[in-house]
């Protein structure tokens, strides 16, 4: 659908050219002065958002992308006979980001949910575009006088391009058509040699603009295949295709990943809505449901294909060493170098629920610790955290996630506690890699508060900052950050002390009164792994 211009482009109802009228372009369109054809990516408009109680709320949202309504899948259920006819405004769908809300709420909406009787904001002009408009462009003058632009530099690559184009155009020309000074009896090598000798004396041939391709008589010129040359510039469509093989190849990752490419995932008996973009193969994008095997994490577009896979799949737990088992909770240690396919599938699944994660392909330098819940059918994945095999910064967690269907059950605290139990065995202080996600930061703050206050309450003597760090394996910076957030740092008799306030003690009593699972250190069977230099190197 091609966007059209507003019907009344004056007095704030549309965007007018500020350079022509002498006044700045309007930043908003008045209600009723625009149609659905004017709603393009970048504008901000009000959208009807259904609420949990059945009502609807008008929220301001930014349009990130548009598309034609996807055709219903052959596996989708057929509409009921008494269902109302589809609204023609829903033939085009709009991907919206609700302003001041988390990206996990972004969704595709039909045109019928857009509120056209309220003001719509046009996209703001970027600073680069303002500078380009403000910078005057010099016009070429005849005779090469003072006002003429300076000649563009002739690089070796452009010389070679023009020479190759000229050679392709003059190939097969008879001797009588050659320029003066070149005999038709000269061989091809002599002509090329003479051309190279006269190249510096003769005036350079006019060069095409940098943004135009050189095409001579149907000959398509491609850039040289030099691995040291500048990287290719991919279009957005090509980047999405390349992103599934290597996440580091993208040049505008923030622009591509703004649009969520998956709707729902079925993991075992749970249906989960995806939160963010994940570089699954483009063939699986925009499906109504992506089916994932909960043991090997392979993904399939239909339930039939998943059923066929489950009839053959014999994996009933993560493919690693079980290093912890207490009651029905187990932890498995998986080496990314030995189980590349499984760990890459885990990263793809993890990216659906973490916005800041960028690791998809290079899993060799990481260890993955997966927490599972055991029942009669096997060990079901609850969450995991990854850890670098050799981390100069001393991080004990690189990425941590509890799957959405298992959140708000205390499993996030178990993951964090287990990572610090490993740090205690190693005899090191640990801290998670920054930045943390919004939910991850809340979980870590709650864990740090609980461990520090519990240690202070149970201690009969004065305890120093170093002793707190050594007993909990929490770094000094995280301890100070937690104490300052709780206003526990006081200045007393010329020195700073940690003081437990009544509000902190009340919150601690309420937290400890709830029965929660915890990690039993005696059930841990693990020694810190040691890797050689060859094992730490990436390679296939």
Short mmCIF file of C-alpha atoms in Angstrom, two decimals:
data_model
loop_
_atom_site.label_atom_id
_atom_site.label_comp_id
_atom_site.label_asym_id
_atom_site.label_seq_id
_atom_site.Cartn_x
_atom_site.Cartn_y
_atom_site.Cartn_z
CA UNK A 1 0.00 0.00 0.00
CA UNK A 2 1.62 3.22 -1.13
CA UNK A 3 1.28 6.10 1.32
CA UNK A 4 -0.46 9.20 0.06
CA UNK A 5 -0.20 12.81 1.07
CA UNK A 6 -2.72 14.34 3.44
CA UNK A 7 -5.83 15.72 1.84
CA UNK A 8 -5.48 19.24 3.36
CA UNK A 9 -1.78 20.06 3.76
CA UNK A 10 -2.26 23.43 5.46
CA UNK A 11 -2.52 24.84 9.00
CA UNK A 12 -1.32 21.77 10.86
CA UNK A 13 -3.49 19.25 9.05
CA UNK A 14 -0.64 17.80 7.04
CA UNK A 15 3.06 18.12 6.37
CA UNK A 16 3.99 21.04 4.17
CA UNK A 17 7.39 21.95 2.84
CA UNK A 18 8.86 24.44 5.23
CA UNK A 19 11.45 25.67 2.72
CA UNK A 20 8.74 26.65 0.23
CA UNK A 21 6.32 28.35 2.59
CA UNK A 22 8.96 29.87 4.84
CA UNK A 23 7.36 28.39 7.98
CA UNK A 24 8.37 25.20 9.83
CA UNK A 25 6.62 21.99 8.86
CA UNK A 26 3.76 20.98 11.14
CA UNK A 27 4.47 18.26 13.69
CA UNK A 28 0.93 16.90 13.92
CA UNK A 29 -2.14 16.29 11.81
CA UNK A 30 -5.48 17.50 13.10
CA UNK A 31 -8.28 14.98 13.68
CA UNK A 32 -10.21 14.21 10.51
CA UNK A 33 -7.54 15.65 8.19
CA UNK A 34 -5.86 12.30 7.46
CA UNK A 35 -6.86 8.80 6.43
CA UNK A 36 -5.43 5.31 6.80
CA UNK A 37 -3.35 5.89 3.67
CA UNK A 38 -1.43 8.60 5.56
CA UNK A 39 -0.50 6.26 8.44
CA UNK A 40 3.07 5.27 7.59
CA UNK A 41 6.00 3.97 9.69
CA UNK A 42 7.26 6.62 12.06
CA UNK A 43 3.99 8.38 12.89
CA UNK A 44 2.43 8.28 16.37
CA UNK A 45 -1.28 7.62 16.61
CA UNK A 46 -3.76 6.42 19.23
CA UNK A 47 -4.62 2.70 19.16
CA UNK A 48 -7.39 0.76 20.87
CA UNK A 49 -5.83 -1.65 23.38
CA UNK A 50 -8.09 -4.38 24.86
CA UNK A 51 -7.80 -4.73 28.63
CA UNK A 52 -8.15 -7.79 30.85
CA UNK A 53 -11.60 -6.75 32.06
CA UNK A 54 -12.99 -6.66 28.51
CA UNK A 55 -12.87 -2.87 28.13
CA UNK A 56 -10.72 -0.95 25.65
CA UNK A 57 -8.21 1.80 26.30
CA UNK A 58 -6.79 4.34 23.87
CA UNK A 59 -3.00 4.31 24.03
CA UNK A 60 -0.55 6.38 22.05
CA UNK A 61 1.66 4.20 19.86
CA UNK A 62 4.35 4.54 17.22
CA UNK A 63 3.91 2.75 13.89
CA UNK A 64 7.06 0.72 13.23
CA UNK A 65 6.03 -1.25 10.14
CA UNK A 66 3.11 -2.12 7.88
CA UNK A 67 2.16 -5.21 5.91
CA UNK A 68 -0.73 -6.78 4.06
CA UNK A 69 -2.83 -9.05 6.22
CA UNK A 70 -1.31 -12.55 6.04
CA UNK A 71 -3.39 -15.21 4.43
CA UNK A 72 -4.82 -17.73 6.91
CA UNK A 73 -2.73 -20.86 7.27
CA UNK A 74 -4.06 -24.16 6.01
CA UNK A 75 -3.78 -25.43 9.60
CA UNK A 76 -5.66 -22.50 11.14
CA UNK A 77 -9.20 -23.20 12.39
CA UNK A 78 -11.99 -22.07 10.10
CA UNK A 79 -14.16 -19.16 11.25
CA UNK A 80 -17.60 -19.90 12.64
CA UNK A 81 -20.55 -19.64 10.21
CA UNK A 82 -22.19 -16.89 12.26
CA UNK A 83 -18.97 -14.86 12.55
CA UNK A 84 -19.20 -11.22 11.36
CA UNK A 85 -17.58 -10.42 8.01
CA UNK A 86 -14.01 -9.13 8.18
CA UNK A 87 -13.51 -5.38 8.32
CA UNK A 88 -11.96 -4.09 5.06
CA UNK A 89 -9.79 -1.74 7.12
CA UNK A 90 -8.00 -4.81 8.52
CA UNK A 91 -6.59 -5.74 5.11
CA UNK A 92 -3.49 -3.78 6.15
CA UNK A 93 -1.85 -4.48 9.51
CA UNK A 94 0.31 -2.08 11.50
CA UNK A 95 3.07 -3.03 13.94
CA UNK A 96 2.74 -0.65 16.91
CA UNK A 97 4.96 0.17 19.87
CA UNK A 98 3.00 1.65 22.77
CA UNK A 99 4.74 4.80 23.98
CA UNK A 100 6.21 4.53 27.51
CA UNK A 101 5.49 0.77 27.62
CA UNK A 102 7.89 -2.14 27.35
CA UNK A 103 8.62 -3.57 23.91
CA UNK A 104 7.16 -6.92 24.91
CA UNK A 105 3.70 -5.40 24.45
CA UNK A 106 4.31 -4.54 20.77
CA UNK A 107 1.87 -6.20 18.41
CA UNK A 108 0.29 -6.23 14.94
CA UNK A 109 -3.08 -4.48 14.82
CA UNK A 110 -5.63 -3.99 12.06
CA UNK A 111 -6.65 -0.64 10.69
CA UNK A 112 -9.96 -0.81 12.57
CA UNK A 113 -8.09 -0.39 15.87
CA UNK A 114 -6.48 2.91 14.85
CA UNK A 115 -8.20 6.00 16.27
CA UNK A 116 -8.53 8.51 13.44
CA UNK A 117 -10.53 11.12 15.36
CA UNK A 118 -7.51 12.15 17.44
CA UNK A 119 -4.36 14.05 16.58
CA UNK A 120 -1.58 12.15 14.80
CA UNK A 121 2.09 13.12 15.17
CA UNK A 122 4.40 13.12 12.18
CA UNK A 123 7.93 11.71 12.52
CA UNK A 124 10.52 14.14 13.80
CA UNK A 125 13.17 15.29 11.33
CA UNK A 126 16.55 13.83 12.24
CA UNK A 127 19.49 16.12 12.89
CA UNK A 128 21.40 14.69 9.91
CA UNK A 129 18.55 15.57 7.57
CA UNK A 130 18.40 19.09 9.00
CA UNK A 131 22.12 19.58 8.37
CA UNK A 132 21.80 18.32 4.80
CA UNK A 133 18.94 20.73 4.11
CA UNK A 134 20.83 23.63 5.71
CA UNK A 135 24.09 22.97 3.81
CA UNK A 136 24.04 24.75 0.38
CA UNK A 137 25.15 22.63 -2.57
CA UNK A 138 27.59 24.18 -5.04
CA UNK A 139 26.51 24.18 -8.69
CA UNK A 140 29.13 23.33 -11.33
CA UNK A 141 30.24 26.25 -13.51
CA UNK A 142 31.60 26.09 -17.02
CA UNK A 143 35.28 26.56 -17.67
CA UNK A 144 36.36 25.28 -14.30
CA UNK A 145 36.32 28.74 -12.71
CA UNK A 146 36.49 29.49 -9.04
CA UNK A 147 32.93 28.32 -8.28
CA UNK A 148 33.36 24.84 -9.78
CA UNK A 149 33.46 21.88 -7.41
CA UNK A 150 36.77 20.17 -6.91
CA UNK A 151 37.29 17.01 -8.95
CA UNK A 152 36.50 13.78 -7.12
CA UNK A 153 39.52 11.73 -6.18
CA UNK A 154 40.30 8.91 -8.55
CA UNK A 155 40.98 5.81 -6.46
CA UNK A 156 42.65 2.70 -7.78
CA UNK A 157 39.41 0.78 -7.40
CA UNK A 158 37.50 3.32 -9.51
CA UNK A 159 40.28 3.35 -12.13
CA UNK A 160 40.11 -0.42 -12.36
CA UNK A 161 36.30 -0.30 -12.61
CA UNK A 162 36.32 2.24 -15.44
CA UNK A 163 39.12 0.39 -17.24
CA UNK A 164 37.24 -2.91 -16.99
CA UNK A 165 34.08 -1.25 -18.30
CA UNK A 166 35.97 0.32 -21.21
CA UNK A 167 37.66 -2.95 -22.08
CA UNK A 168 34.32 -4.77 -22.05
CA UNK A 169 32.76 -2.11 -24.30
CA UNK A 170 35.60 -2.06 -26.89
CA UNK A 171 36.07 -5.81 -26.99
CA UNK A 172 35.77 -7.09 -30.54
CA UNK A 173 36.21 -3.62 -32.18
CA UNK A 174 37.89 -3.72 -35.60
CA UNK A 175 41.26 -2.06 -36.30
CA UNK A 176 39.85 0.75 -38.35
CA UNK A 177 37.76 1.97 -35.44
CA UNK A 178 40.73 2.31 -33.09
CA UNK A 179 41.80 5.80 -31.98
CA UNK A 180 44.59 7.59 -33.83
CA UNK A 181 48.09 6.42 -32.92
CA UNK A 182 47.09 2.76 -32.49
CA UNK A 183 47.71 0.46 -35.48
CA UNK A 184 45.32 -2.37 -36.13
CA UNK A 185 48.24 -4.78 -36.36
CA UNK A 186 49.09 -4.34 -32.71
CA UNK A 187 48.23 -7.24 -30.47
CA UNK A 188 45.98 -7.07 -27.40
CA UNK A 189 48.88 -6.98 -25.00
CA UNK A 190 50.56 -4.09 -26.85
CA UNK A 191 47.37 -2.04 -26.79
CA UNK A 192 46.88 -2.59 -23.06
CA UNK A 193 50.52 -1.70 -22.39
CA UNK A 194 50.32 1.47 -24.47
CA UNK A 195 47.07 2.44 -22.72
CA UNK A 196 48.72 2.02 -19.33
CA UNK A 197 51.71 4.13 -20.40
CA UNK A 198 49.50 6.97 -21.64
CA UNK A 199 47.14 6.76 -18.68
CA UNK A 200 49.01 9.32 -16.59
CA UNK A 201 49.42 11.80 -19.46
CA UNK A 202 45.88 11.69 -20.82
CA UNK A 203 43.10 13.49 -18.92
CA UNK A 204 41.06 11.14 -16.75
CA UNK A 205 37.78 9.87 -18.09
CA UNK A 206 34.64 11.30 -16.49
CA UNK A 207 33.68 9.22 -13.47
CA UNK A 208 30.15 8.16 -12.68
CA UNK A 209 28.58 9.30 -9.42
CA UNK A 210 29.31 7.17 -6.38
CA UNK A 211 25.68 6.14 -5.98
CA UNK A 212 25.30 4.88 -9.58
CA UNK A 213 26.28 1.50 -10.94
CA UNK A 214 28.49 1.20 -14.03
CA UNK A 215 26.83 -0.87 -16.75
CA UNK A 216 28.28 -1.16 -20.25
CA UNK A 217 26.42 -3.12 -22.94
CA UNK A 218 24.66 -5.38 -20.44
CA UNK A 219 27.87 -6.22 -18.56
CA UNK A 220 27.20 -6.30 -14.79
CA UNK A 221 30.14 -5.18 -12.71
CA UNK A 222 30.47 -6.65 -9.22
CA UNK A 223 32.84 -5.49 -6.48
CA UNK A 224 36.07 -7.48 -6.16
CA UNK A 225 35.94 -10.50 -3.87
CA UNK A 226 38.62 -9.21 -1.54
CA UNK A 227 38.19 -10.36 2.05
CA UNK A 228 40.00 -7.23 3.26
CA UNK A 229 37.73 -4.88 1.35
CA UNK A 230 34.96 -2.88 2.98
CA UNK A 231 31.95 -4.97 4.14
CA UNK A 232 28.94 -5.24 1.91
CA UNK A 233 25.94 -3.09 2.67
CA UNK A 234 22.89 -5.34 3.05
CA UNK A 235 19.34 -4.30 2.58
CA UNK A 236 16.91 -4.89 5.43
CA UNK A 237 15.53 -8.02 3.77
CA UNK A 238 19.03 -9.42 3.23
CA UNK A 239 20.00 -8.59 6.82
CA UNK A 240 17.07 -10.53 8.22
CA UNK A 241 18.14 -13.54 6.16
CA UNK A 242 21.77 -13.19 7.25
CA UNK A 243 20.88 -12.61 10.90
CA UNK A 244 19.81 -16.22 11.42
CA UNK A 245 23.31 -17.49 10.60
CA UNK A 246 25.42 -14.88 12.37
CA UNK A 247 24.04 -12.24 14.67
CA UNK A 248 27.17 -10.09 14.40
CA UNK A 249 26.75 -9.56 10.63
CA UNK A 250 23.93 -7.07 10.98
CA UNK A 251 24.75 -3.39 10.54
CA UNK A 252 21.48 -1.95 11.89
CA UNK A 253 20.40 -4.50 14.47
CA UNK A 254 18.27 -2.08 16.45
CA UNK A 255 16.27 -1.19 13.33
CA UNK A 256 15.62 -4.79 12.25
CA UNK A 257 14.82 -6.22 15.66
CA UNK A 258 12.20 -3.58 16.44
CA UNK A 259 9.56 -5.69 14.69
CA UNK A 260 8.70 -8.98 16.39
CA UNK A 261 8.77 -11.86 13.89
CA UNK A 262 7.08 -14.57 16.01
CA UNK A 263 3.64 -14.60 17.55
CA UNK A 264 3.28 -17.67 19.79
CA UNK A 265 5.41 -20.65 20.76
CA UNK A 266 4.25 -24.05 21.98
CA UNK A 267 6.79 -25.58 24.37
CA UNK A 268 5.54 -28.89 25.66
CA UNK A 269 2.05 -28.36 27.04
CA UNK A 270 2.48 -24.59 27.35
CA UNK A 271 1.61 -21.90 24.81
CA UNK A 272 3.78 -18.82 25.26
CA UNK A 273 3.59 -15.47 23.53
CA UNK A 274 6.94 -14.22 22.18
CA UNK A 275 8.10 -10.88 23.57
CA UNK A 276 10.90 -9.77 21.23
CA UNK A 277 12.53 -10.43 17.87
CA UNK A 278 14.49 -13.67 17.53
CA UNK A 279 16.54 -14.61 14.42
CA UNK A 280 14.74 -17.84 13.60
CA UNK A 281 14.84 -18.76 9.88
CA UNK A 282 12.71 -16.46 7.79
CA UNK A 283 10.56 -19.40 6.68
CA UNK A 284 9.21 -19.62 10.24
CA UNK A 285 8.42 -15.92 10.64
CA UNK A 286 4.83 -14.73 11.06
CA UNK A 287 3.43 -18.21 11.67
CA UNK A 288 0.41 -18.43 13.98
CA UNK A 289 2.34 -20.91 16.13
CA UNK A 290 5.92 -22.24 16.23
CA UNK A 291 6.18 -25.69 17.81
CA UNK A 292 9.32 -26.40 19.85
CA UNK A 293 10.44 -29.75 21.27
CA UNK A 294 10.89 -29.12 24.98
CA UNK A 295 13.84 -31.54 25.25
CA UNK A 296 16.01 -30.98 22.16
CA UNK A 297 14.60 -27.47 21.40
CA UNK A 298 14.20 -28.12 17.67
CA UNK A 299 11.47 -26.03 16.05
CA UNK A 300 8.75 -26.99 13.56
CA UNK A 301 6.02 -25.04 11.75
CA UNK A 302 3.22 -27.58 12.28
CA UNK A 303 2.04 -29.85 15.06
CA UNK A 304 2.19 -32.85 12.72
CA UNK A 305 5.91 -32.39 12.14
CA UNK A 306 6.49 -32.02 15.88
CA UNK A 307 4.55 -35.25 16.55
CA UNK A 308 6.69 -37.10 14.01
CA UNK A 309 9.82 -35.73 15.66
CA UNK A 310 8.67 -36.69 19.15
CA UNK A 311 8.13 -40.26 17.96
CA UNK A 312 11.85 -40.42 17.14
CA UNK A 313 13.39 -38.10 19.75
CA UNK A 314 14.84 -40.04 22.67
CA UNK A 315 16.21 -37.07 24.64
CA UNK A 316 14.52 -36.68 28.03
CA UNK A 317 16.86 -34.12 29.65
CA UNK A 318 19.39 -31.47 28.57
CA UNK A 319 22.46 -33.08 26.92
CA UNK A 320 24.96 -32.48 29.70
CA UNK A 321 26.22 -33.61 33.09
CA UNK A 322 23.78 -33.52 36.00
CA UNK A 323 25.67 -31.68 38.74
CA UNK A 324 22.81 -31.05 41.19
CA UNK A 325 19.67 -32.91 42.25
CA UNK A 326 17.49 -32.05 45.21
CA UNK A 327 13.90 -33.24 45.37
CA UNK A 328 12.53 -32.60 41.86
CA UNK A 329 15.00 -29.84 40.88
CA UNK A 330 18.10 -30.68 38.86
CA UNK A 331 20.88 -28.69 37.20
CA UNK A 332 22.74 -29.78 34.08
CA UNK A 333 26.06 -28.37 32.86
CA UNK A 334 26.31 -28.14 29.05
CA UNK A 335 29.48 -27.19 27.16
CA UNK A 336 28.70 -24.94 24.20
CA UNK A 337 31.59 -26.44 22.25
CA UNK A 338 30.34 -30.01 22.58
CA UNK A 339 26.62 -29.32 22.15
CA UNK A 340 26.58 -26.49 19.61
CA UNK A 341 23.22 -27.24 17.99
CA UNK A 342 21.36 -27.59 21.28
CA UNK A 343 22.92 -24.44 22.74
CA UNK A 344 22.18 -22.44 19.60
CA UNK A 345 18.55 -23.53 19.74
CA UNK A 346 18.52 -22.48 23.40
CA UNK A 347 19.86 -19.04 22.45
CA UNK A 348 17.20 -18.64 19.76
CA UNK A 349 14.51 -19.48 22.30
CA UNK A 350 16.09 -17.20 24.89
CA UNK A 351 16.14 -14.25 22.45
CA UNK A 352 12.33 -14.37 22.25
CA UNK A 353 12.20 -13.15 25.87
CA UNK A 354 15.37 -11.05 26.25
CA UNK A 355 15.67 -7.81 24.33
CA UNK A 356 19.34 -7.08 25.01
CA UNK A 357 20.74 -10.52 24.21
CA UNK A 358 22.97 -10.64 21.09
CA UNK A 359 24.53 -14.13 21.20
CA UNK A 360 23.05 -16.54 18.68
CA UNK A 361 25.82 -18.42 16.95
CA UNK A 362 29.16 -18.38 18.79
CA UNK A 363 28.37 -20.57 21.80
CA UNK A 364 31.79 -22.22 22.14
CA UNK A 365 33.17 -19.86 24.84
CA UNK A 366 30.20 -20.48 27.17
CA UNK A 367 28.94 -23.02 29.67
CA UNK A 368 25.19 -23.35 30.08
CA UNK A 369 23.63 -24.35 33.40
CA UNK A 370 20.03 -25.48 32.87
CA UNK A 371 17.53 -25.99 35.67
CA UNK A 372 14.90 -28.66 35.12
CA UNK A 373 11.78 -29.93 36.85
CA UNK A 374 11.52 -33.73 36.94
CA UNK A 375 8.30 -35.70 36.53
CA UNK A 376 7.30 -39.08 35.07
CA UNK A 377 7.95 -37.89 31.49
CA UNK A 378 11.45 -36.44 31.93
CA UNK A 379 13.32 -33.31 32.96
CA UNK A 380 11.46 -30.21 31.74
CA UNK A 381 13.46 -27.04 31.19
CA UNK A 382 12.56 -24.22 33.60
CA UNK A 383 15.36 -21.74 33.02
CA UNK A 384 19.09 -21.42 32.58
CA UNK A 385 22.06 -19.12 32.91
CA UNK A 386 25.20 -19.01 30.81
CA UNK A 387 28.73 -18.37 31.99
CA UNK A 388 31.93 -17.58 30.13
CA UNK A 389 34.62 -20.22 30.43
CA UNK A 390 37.26 -17.52 30.89
CA UNK A 391 35.95 -14.08 31.85
CA UNK A 392 38.51 -11.31 32.56
CA UNK A 393 35.85 -9.18 34.33
CA UNK A 394 34.98 -12.00 36.75
CA UNK A 395 31.29 -12.27 35.84
CA UNK A 396 29.63 -15.42 37.12
CA UNK A 397 26.58 -15.01 34.84
CA UNK A 398 26.50 -13.85 31.22
CA UNK A 399 22.79 -14.37 30.56
CA UNK A 400 19.98 -15.61 32.80
CA UNK A 401 16.36 -16.43 32.01
CA UNK A 402 13.36 -18.15 33.51
CA UNK A 403 10.90 -19.20 30.82
CA UNK A 404 7.67 -17.17 31.01
CA UNK A 405 5.46 -20.18 31.81
CA UNK A 406 7.53 -20.80 34.98
CA UNK A 407 7.94 -17.22 36.19
CA UNK A 408 6.60 -15.87 39.48
CA UNK A 409 7.20 -19.22 41.17
CA UNK A 410 10.57 -18.54 42.84
CA UNK A 411 12.67 -20.29 40.19
CA UNK A 412 14.54 -17.10 39.30
CA UNK A 413 15.90 -16.89 42.83
CA UNK A 414 17.07 -20.51 42.60
CA UNK A 415 18.99 -19.74 39.42
CA UNK A 416 20.69 -16.75 41.02
CA UNK A 417 21.46 -18.65 44.22
CA UNK A 418 22.94 -21.55 42.27
CA UNK A 419 25.26 -19.21 40.34
CA UNK A 420 26.62 -17.87 43.64
CA UNK A 421 27.02 -21.40 45.03
CA UNK A 422 29.30 -22.12 42.07
CA UNK A 423 31.25 -18.95 42.86
CA UNK A 424 31.65 -20.09 46.46
CA UNK A 425 33.12 -23.41 45.27
CA UNK A 426 35.49 -21.49 43.00
CA UNK A 427 36.45 -19.18 45.86
CA UNK A 428 35.66 -16.03 43.86
CA UNK A 429 33.35 -13.06 44.07
CA UNK A 430 30.75 -13.00 41.33
CA UNK A 431 28.47 -10.50 39.66
CA UNK A 432 26.10 -10.73 36.67
CA UNK A 433 27.13 -9.23 33.36
CA UNK A 434 25.65 -5.82 32.71
CA UNK A 435 23.24 -4.59 31.47
CA UNK A 436 20.55 -6.67 33.08
CA UNK A 437 17.02 -6.89 31.75
CA UNK A 438 14.27 -5.17 33.70
CA UNK A 439 13.02 -8.40 35.27
CA UNK A 440 16.57 -9.66 35.86
CA UNK A 441 17.51 -6.49 37.73
CA UNK A 442 14.48 -6.82 40.01
CA UNK A 443 15.34 -10.45 40.77
CA UNK A 444 18.97 -9.70 41.58
CA UNK A 445 18.10 -6.75 43.81
CA UNK A 446 15.67 -8.92 45.77
CA UNK A 447 18.30 -11.69 46.15
CA UNK A 448 21.06 -9.32 47.25
CA UNK A 449 18.76 -7.69 49.79
CA UNK A 450 17.66 -11.01 51.24
CA UNK A 451 21.19 -12.43 51.56
CA UNK A 452 22.76 -9.30 53.03
CA UNK A 453 19.98 -8.64 55.56
CA UNK A 454 19.85 -12.32 56.57
CA UNK A 455 23.59 -12.32 57.24
CA UNK A 456 23.39 -9.12 59.29
CA UNK A 457 20.43 -10.35 61.34
CA UNK A 458 22.06 -13.69 62.15
CA UNK A 459 25.44 -12.14 63.02
CA UNK A 460 26.02 -11.47 66.72
CA UNK A 461 29.16 -9.39 66.17
CA UNK A 462 30.10 -6.47 64.00
CA UNK A 463 30.76 -7.54 60.45
CA UNK A 464 32.77 -5.70 57.81
CA UNK A 465 32.11 -5.24 54.11
CA UNK A 466 34.86 -7.72 53.21
CA UNK A 467 33.35 -10.39 55.47
CA UNK A 468 29.93 -9.92 53.84
CA UNK A 469 31.50 -10.31 50.40
CA UNK A 470 33.49 -13.42 51.36
CA UNK A 471 30.51 -15.18 52.95
CA UNK A 472 28.01 -14.41 50.17
CA UNK A 473 30.39 -14.22 47.14
CA UNK A 474 28.67 -10.93 46.21
CA UNK A 475 31.03 -8.23 44.97
CA UNK A 476 31.67 -5.11 47.01
CA UNK A 477 30.01 -2.91 44.38
CA UNK A 478 26.78 -4.90 44.45
CA UNK A 479 26.72 -4.83 48.26
CA UNK A 480 27.18 -1.06 48.35
CA UNK A 481 24.57 -0.57 45.64
CA UNK A 482 22.02 -2.64 47.60
CA UNK A 483 22.72 -0.92 50.91
CA UNK A 484 22.46 2.53 49.37
CA UNK A 485 19.16 1.63 47.66
CA UNK A 486 17.78 0.48 51.05
CA UNK A 487 19.22 3.56 52.83
CA UNK A 488 21.26 1.35 55.15
CA UNK A 489 24.50 3.38 54.94
CA UNK A 490 24.83 5.79 57.89
CA UNK A 491 27.66 8.09 58.98
CA UNK A 492 28.43 7.52 62.66
CA UNK A 493 31.45 8.76 64.67
CA UNK A 494 33.55 9.58 61.67
CA UNK A 495 32.91 6.41 59.71
CA UNK A 496 30.24 4.78 57.57
CA UNK A 497 28.29 1.88 59.07
CA UNK A 498 25.53 -0.43 57.84
CA UNK A 499 22.34 0.16 59.82
CA UNK A 500 19.23 -2.01 59.63
CA UNK A 501 16.14 0.19 59.53
CA UNK A 502 12.71 -0.84 60.78
CA UNK A 503 11.33 -0.90 57.23
CA UNK A 504 14.10 -3.27 56.10
CA UNK A 505 13.56 -5.59 59.07
CA UNK A 506 9.81 -5.65 58.47
CA UNK A 507 10.32 -6.49 54.81
CA UNK A 508 12.80 -9.23 55.72
CA UNK A 509 10.40 -10.80 58.22
CA UNK A 510 7.64 -10.83 55.63
CA UNK A 511 9.94 -12.41 53.03
CA UNK A 512 11.22 -15.14 55.36
CA UNK A 513 7.69 -16.05 56.44
CA UNK A 514 6.93 -17.29 52.92
CA UNK A 515 7.97 -20.87 52.29
CA UNK A 516 10.31 -20.94 49.33
CA UNK A 517 12.62 -23.49 47.82
CA UNK A 518 16.35 -22.95 48.20
CA UNK A 519 19.54 -24.56 46.93
CA UNK A 520 21.04 -27.25 49.17
CA UNK A 521 24.84 -26.90 48.87
CA UNK A 522 25.37 -30.50 50.02
CA UNK A 523 23.56 -31.76 46.88
CA UNK A 524 26.05 -30.05 44.54
CA UNK A 525 28.50 -32.42 42.83
CA UNK A 526 30.77 -30.13 40.86
CA UNK A 527 34.37 -29.08 40.41
CA UNK A 528 35.41 -25.98 38.50
CA UNK A 529 36.26 -27.10 34.96
CA UNK A 530 39.72 -26.37 33.58
CA UNK A 531 40.14 -25.72 29.86
CA UNK A 532 43.24 -25.71 27.73
CA UNK A 533 44.01 -22.92 25.30
CA UNK A 534 42.92 -25.10 22.37
CA UNK A 535 39.58 -25.87 24.04
CA UNK A 536 38.89 -22.16 24.50
CA UNK A 537 39.52 -21.37 20.82
CA UNK A 538 36.58 -21.20 18.45
CA UNK A 539 36.58 -23.70 15.62
CA UNK A 540 34.57 -26.35 13.85
#
